Short mmCIF file of C-alpha atoms in Angstrom, two decimals:
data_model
loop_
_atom_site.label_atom_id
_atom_site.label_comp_id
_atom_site.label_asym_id
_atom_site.label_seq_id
_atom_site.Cartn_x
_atom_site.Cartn_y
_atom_site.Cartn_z
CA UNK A 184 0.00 0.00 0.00
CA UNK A 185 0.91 3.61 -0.35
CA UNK A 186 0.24 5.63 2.85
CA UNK A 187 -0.50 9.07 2.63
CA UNK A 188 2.19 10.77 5.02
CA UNK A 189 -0.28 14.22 5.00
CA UNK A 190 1.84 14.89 1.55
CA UNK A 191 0.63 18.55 0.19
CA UNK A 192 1.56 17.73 -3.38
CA UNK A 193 3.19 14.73 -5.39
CA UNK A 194 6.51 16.63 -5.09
CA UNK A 195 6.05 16.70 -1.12
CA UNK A 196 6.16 12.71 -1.80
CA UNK A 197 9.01 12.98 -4.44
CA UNK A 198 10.98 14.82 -2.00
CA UNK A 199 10.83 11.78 0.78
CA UNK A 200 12.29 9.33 -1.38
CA UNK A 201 16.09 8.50 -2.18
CA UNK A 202 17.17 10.76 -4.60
CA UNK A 203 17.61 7.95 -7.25
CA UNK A 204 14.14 6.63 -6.65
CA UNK A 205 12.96 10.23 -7.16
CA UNK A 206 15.07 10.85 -10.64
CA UNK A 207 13.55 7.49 -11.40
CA UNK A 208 9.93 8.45 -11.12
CA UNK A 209 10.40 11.83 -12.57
CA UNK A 210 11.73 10.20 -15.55
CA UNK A 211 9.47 7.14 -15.99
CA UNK A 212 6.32 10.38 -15.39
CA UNK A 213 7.65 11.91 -18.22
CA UNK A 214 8.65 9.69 -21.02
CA UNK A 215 4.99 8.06 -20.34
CA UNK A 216 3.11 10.99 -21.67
CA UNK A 217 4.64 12.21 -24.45
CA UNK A 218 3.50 14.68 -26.96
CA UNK A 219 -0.20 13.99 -27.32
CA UNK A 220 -0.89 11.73 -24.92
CA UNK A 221 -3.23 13.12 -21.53
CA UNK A 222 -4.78 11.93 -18.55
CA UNK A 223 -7.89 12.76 -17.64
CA UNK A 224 -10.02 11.79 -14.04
CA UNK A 225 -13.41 10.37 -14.96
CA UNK A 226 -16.39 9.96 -11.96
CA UNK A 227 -19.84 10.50 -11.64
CA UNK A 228 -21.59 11.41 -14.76
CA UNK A 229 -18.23 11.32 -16.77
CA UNK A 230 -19.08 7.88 -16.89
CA UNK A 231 -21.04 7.46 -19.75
CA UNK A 232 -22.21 4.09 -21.63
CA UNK A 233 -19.15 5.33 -24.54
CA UNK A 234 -16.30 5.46 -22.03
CA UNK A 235 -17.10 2.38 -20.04
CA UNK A 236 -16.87 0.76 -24.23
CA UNK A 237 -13.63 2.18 -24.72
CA UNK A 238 -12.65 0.83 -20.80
CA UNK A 239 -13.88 -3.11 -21.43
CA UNK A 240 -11.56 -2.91 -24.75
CA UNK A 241 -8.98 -1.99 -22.13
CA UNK A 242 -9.89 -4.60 -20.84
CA UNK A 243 -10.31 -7.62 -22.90
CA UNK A 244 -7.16 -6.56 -25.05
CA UNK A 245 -5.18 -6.60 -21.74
CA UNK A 246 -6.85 -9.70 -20.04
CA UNK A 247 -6.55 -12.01 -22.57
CA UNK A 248 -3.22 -11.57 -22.94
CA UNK A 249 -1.95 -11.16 -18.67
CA UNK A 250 -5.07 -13.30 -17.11
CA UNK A 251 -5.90 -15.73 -20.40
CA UNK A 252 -9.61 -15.55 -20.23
CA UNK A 253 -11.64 -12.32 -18.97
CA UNK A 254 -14.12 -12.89 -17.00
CA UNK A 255 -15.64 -9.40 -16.70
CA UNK A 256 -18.55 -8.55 -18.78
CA UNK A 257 -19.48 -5.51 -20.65
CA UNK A 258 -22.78 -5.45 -18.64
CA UNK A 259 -20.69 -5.43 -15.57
CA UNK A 260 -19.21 -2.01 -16.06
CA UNK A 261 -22.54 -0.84 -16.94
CA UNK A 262 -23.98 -1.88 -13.42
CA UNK A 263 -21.24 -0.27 -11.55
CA UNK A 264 -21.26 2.47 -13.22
CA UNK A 265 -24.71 3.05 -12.61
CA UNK A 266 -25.14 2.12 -8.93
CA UNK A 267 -21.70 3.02 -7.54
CA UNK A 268 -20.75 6.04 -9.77
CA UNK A 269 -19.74 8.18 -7.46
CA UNK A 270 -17.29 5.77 -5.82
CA UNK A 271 -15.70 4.64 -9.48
CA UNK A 272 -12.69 6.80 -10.62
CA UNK A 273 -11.42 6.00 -14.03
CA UNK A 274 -7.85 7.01 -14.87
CA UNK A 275 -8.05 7.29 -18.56
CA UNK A 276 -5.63 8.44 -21.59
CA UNK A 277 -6.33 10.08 -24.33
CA UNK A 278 -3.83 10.26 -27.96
CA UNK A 279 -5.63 11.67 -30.70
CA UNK A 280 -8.89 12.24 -29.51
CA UNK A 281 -9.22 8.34 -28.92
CA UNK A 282 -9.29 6.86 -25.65
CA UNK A 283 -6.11 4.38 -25.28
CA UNK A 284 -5.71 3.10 -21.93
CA UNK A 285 -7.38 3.30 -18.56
CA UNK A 286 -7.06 1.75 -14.90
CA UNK A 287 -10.38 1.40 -12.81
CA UNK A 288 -10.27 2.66 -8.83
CA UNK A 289 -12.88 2.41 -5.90
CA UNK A 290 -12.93 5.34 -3.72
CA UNK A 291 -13.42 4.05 -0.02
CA UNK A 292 -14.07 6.37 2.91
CA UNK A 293 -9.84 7.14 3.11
CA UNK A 294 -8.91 4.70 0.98
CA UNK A 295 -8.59 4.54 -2.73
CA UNK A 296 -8.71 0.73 -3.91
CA UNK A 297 -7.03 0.20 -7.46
CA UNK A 298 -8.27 -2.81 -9.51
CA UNK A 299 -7.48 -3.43 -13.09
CA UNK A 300 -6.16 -1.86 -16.06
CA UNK A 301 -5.90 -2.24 -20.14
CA UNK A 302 -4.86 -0.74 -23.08
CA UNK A 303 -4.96 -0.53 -26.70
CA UNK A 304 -1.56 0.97 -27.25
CA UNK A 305 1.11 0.60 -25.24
CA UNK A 306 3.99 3.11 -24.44
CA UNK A 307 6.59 2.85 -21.96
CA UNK A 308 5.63 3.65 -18.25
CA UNK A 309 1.83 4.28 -19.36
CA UNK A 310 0.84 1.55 -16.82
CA UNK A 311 2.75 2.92 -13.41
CA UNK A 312 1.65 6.42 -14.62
CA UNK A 313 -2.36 5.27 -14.97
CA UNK A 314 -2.06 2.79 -11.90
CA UNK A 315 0.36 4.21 -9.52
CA UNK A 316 1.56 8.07 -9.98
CA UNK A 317 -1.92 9.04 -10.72
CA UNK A 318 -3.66 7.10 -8.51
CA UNK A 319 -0.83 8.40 -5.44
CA UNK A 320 -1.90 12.15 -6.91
CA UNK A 321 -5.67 11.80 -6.84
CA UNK A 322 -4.84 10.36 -2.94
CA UNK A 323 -2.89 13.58 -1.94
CA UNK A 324 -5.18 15.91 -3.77
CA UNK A 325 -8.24 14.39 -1.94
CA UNK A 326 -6.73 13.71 1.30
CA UNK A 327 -7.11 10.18 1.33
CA UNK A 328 -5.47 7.83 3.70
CA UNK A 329 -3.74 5.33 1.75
CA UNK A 330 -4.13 3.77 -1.65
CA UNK A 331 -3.99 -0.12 -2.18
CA UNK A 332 -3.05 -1.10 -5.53
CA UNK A 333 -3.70 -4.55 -5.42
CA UNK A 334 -1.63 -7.79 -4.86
CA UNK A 335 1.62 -8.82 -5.86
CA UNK A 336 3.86 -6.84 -7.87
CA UNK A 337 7.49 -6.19 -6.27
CA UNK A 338 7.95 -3.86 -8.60
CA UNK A 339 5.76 -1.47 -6.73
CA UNK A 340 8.14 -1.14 -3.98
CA UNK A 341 10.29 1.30 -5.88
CA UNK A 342 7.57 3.50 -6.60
CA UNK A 343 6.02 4.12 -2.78
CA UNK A 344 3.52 1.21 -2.43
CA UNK A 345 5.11 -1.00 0.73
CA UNK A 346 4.27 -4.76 1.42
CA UNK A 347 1.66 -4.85 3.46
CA UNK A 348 -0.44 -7.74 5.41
CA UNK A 349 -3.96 -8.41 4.51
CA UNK A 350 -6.49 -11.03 5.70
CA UNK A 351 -9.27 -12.60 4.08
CA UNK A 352 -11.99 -15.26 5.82
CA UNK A 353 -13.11 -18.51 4.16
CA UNK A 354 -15.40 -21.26 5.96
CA UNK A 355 -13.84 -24.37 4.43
CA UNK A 356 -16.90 -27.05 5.20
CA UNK A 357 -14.96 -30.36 4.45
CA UNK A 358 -12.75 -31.50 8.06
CA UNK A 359 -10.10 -32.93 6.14
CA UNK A 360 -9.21 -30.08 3.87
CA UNK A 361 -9.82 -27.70 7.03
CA UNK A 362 -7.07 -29.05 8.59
CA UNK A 363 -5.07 -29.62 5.77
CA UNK A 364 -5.06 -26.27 4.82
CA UNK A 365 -4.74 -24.90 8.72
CA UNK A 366 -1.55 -27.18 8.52
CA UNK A 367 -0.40 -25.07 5.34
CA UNK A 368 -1.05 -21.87 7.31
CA UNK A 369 1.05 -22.80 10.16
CA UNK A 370 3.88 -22.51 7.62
CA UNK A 371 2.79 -19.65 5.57
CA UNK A 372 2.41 -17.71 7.72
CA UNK A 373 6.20 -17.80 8.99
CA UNK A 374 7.20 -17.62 5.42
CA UNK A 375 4.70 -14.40 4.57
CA UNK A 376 6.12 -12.45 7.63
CA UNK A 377 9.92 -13.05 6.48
CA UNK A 378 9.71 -12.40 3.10
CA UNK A 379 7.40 -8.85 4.26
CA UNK A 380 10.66 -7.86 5.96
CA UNK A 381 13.21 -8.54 3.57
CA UNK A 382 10.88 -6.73 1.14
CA UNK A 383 10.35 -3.78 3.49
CA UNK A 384 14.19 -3.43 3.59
CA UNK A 385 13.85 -2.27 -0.26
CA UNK A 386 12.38 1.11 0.73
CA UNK A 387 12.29 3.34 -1.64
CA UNK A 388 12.21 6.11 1.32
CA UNK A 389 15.09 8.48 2.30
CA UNK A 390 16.46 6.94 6.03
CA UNK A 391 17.26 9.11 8.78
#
């Protein structure tokens, strides 16, 4: 997760990392939106039935080639669109008057929750600038909390997003496989905490 350390602007973030984490960010912002390409924040009634078409091309271009088979439907979008608009924020850009590429966000009470993303042209560093630098911006401008992009992904460390634990509940009904997999636990759980403190050592953030 990203945690929102009462940052004033993305520069006030910029300025508590390492400078070569900074350079790094600065660089990878810029070289993803060159000339023509911008970035516009969609909620509420920006959400129309024609962007949320241009979004599920996102997505099926990008799911069937990262997850194999999408399981989204078009209808989907429609239905969140309509019943949780105002708790939807689309990060979407724009080359040519044509939407490209977009990543889809939930707006908790101090929380923003990123999901997915797609695209139907790619250029370098389009996908940390839609998913992460924008989504970190949109956090600081709206004084949220935190924002949790999601699972896995080292490659988020660099960029401000720390490993952090989450929990999820299941009821498993069958004995056998309850203890089975509350034997696994015992183990993954030792495993989990180690490697979320050899990650944590990666810190992008200046020390001292």
């Amino acid at each position: 997760h990203w945690e929102n350390a009462g940052y004033t602007s993305f520069e006030a973030f910029l300025a508590s990392l390492a400078s070569r984490k900074r350079k790094t960010i600065r660089r990878e912002r810029a070289d993803a939106l060159p000339a023509g390409i911008s970035v516009h924040w969609l909620t509420g009634t920006d959400l129309t039935e024609s962007v949320w078409d241009a979004f599920f091309q996102f997505y099926m271009e990008t799911g069937s080639r990262k997850w194999g088979r999408p399981y989204l439907t078009r209808e989907f979008y429609s239905l969140v669109g309509e019943k949780m608009r105002d708790r939807i924020l689309l990060v979407m850009a724009k080359r040519n008057r044509r939407w490209i590429a977009g990543a889809i966000n939930f707006i908790g009470s101090d929380t923003l929750f990123g999901r997915h993303w797609g695209a139907v042209e790619h250029h370098p560093f389009l996908h940390f600038e839609l998913c992460y630098y924008q989504a970190i911006q949109y956090a600081i401008e709206h004084k949220l909390a935190r924002v949790e992009a999601g699972a896995q992904g080292e490659h988020k460390i660099a960029r401000g997003y720390m490993p952090t634990t989450t929990y999820s509940a299941h009821y498993i009904l069958d004995p056998a496989l309850r203890r089975a997999i509350e034997d696994f636990l015992k183990r993954e759980r030792v495993y989990v905490a180690a490697a979320g403190a050899e990650l944590a050592e990666a810190t992008p953030f200046r020390k001292g």
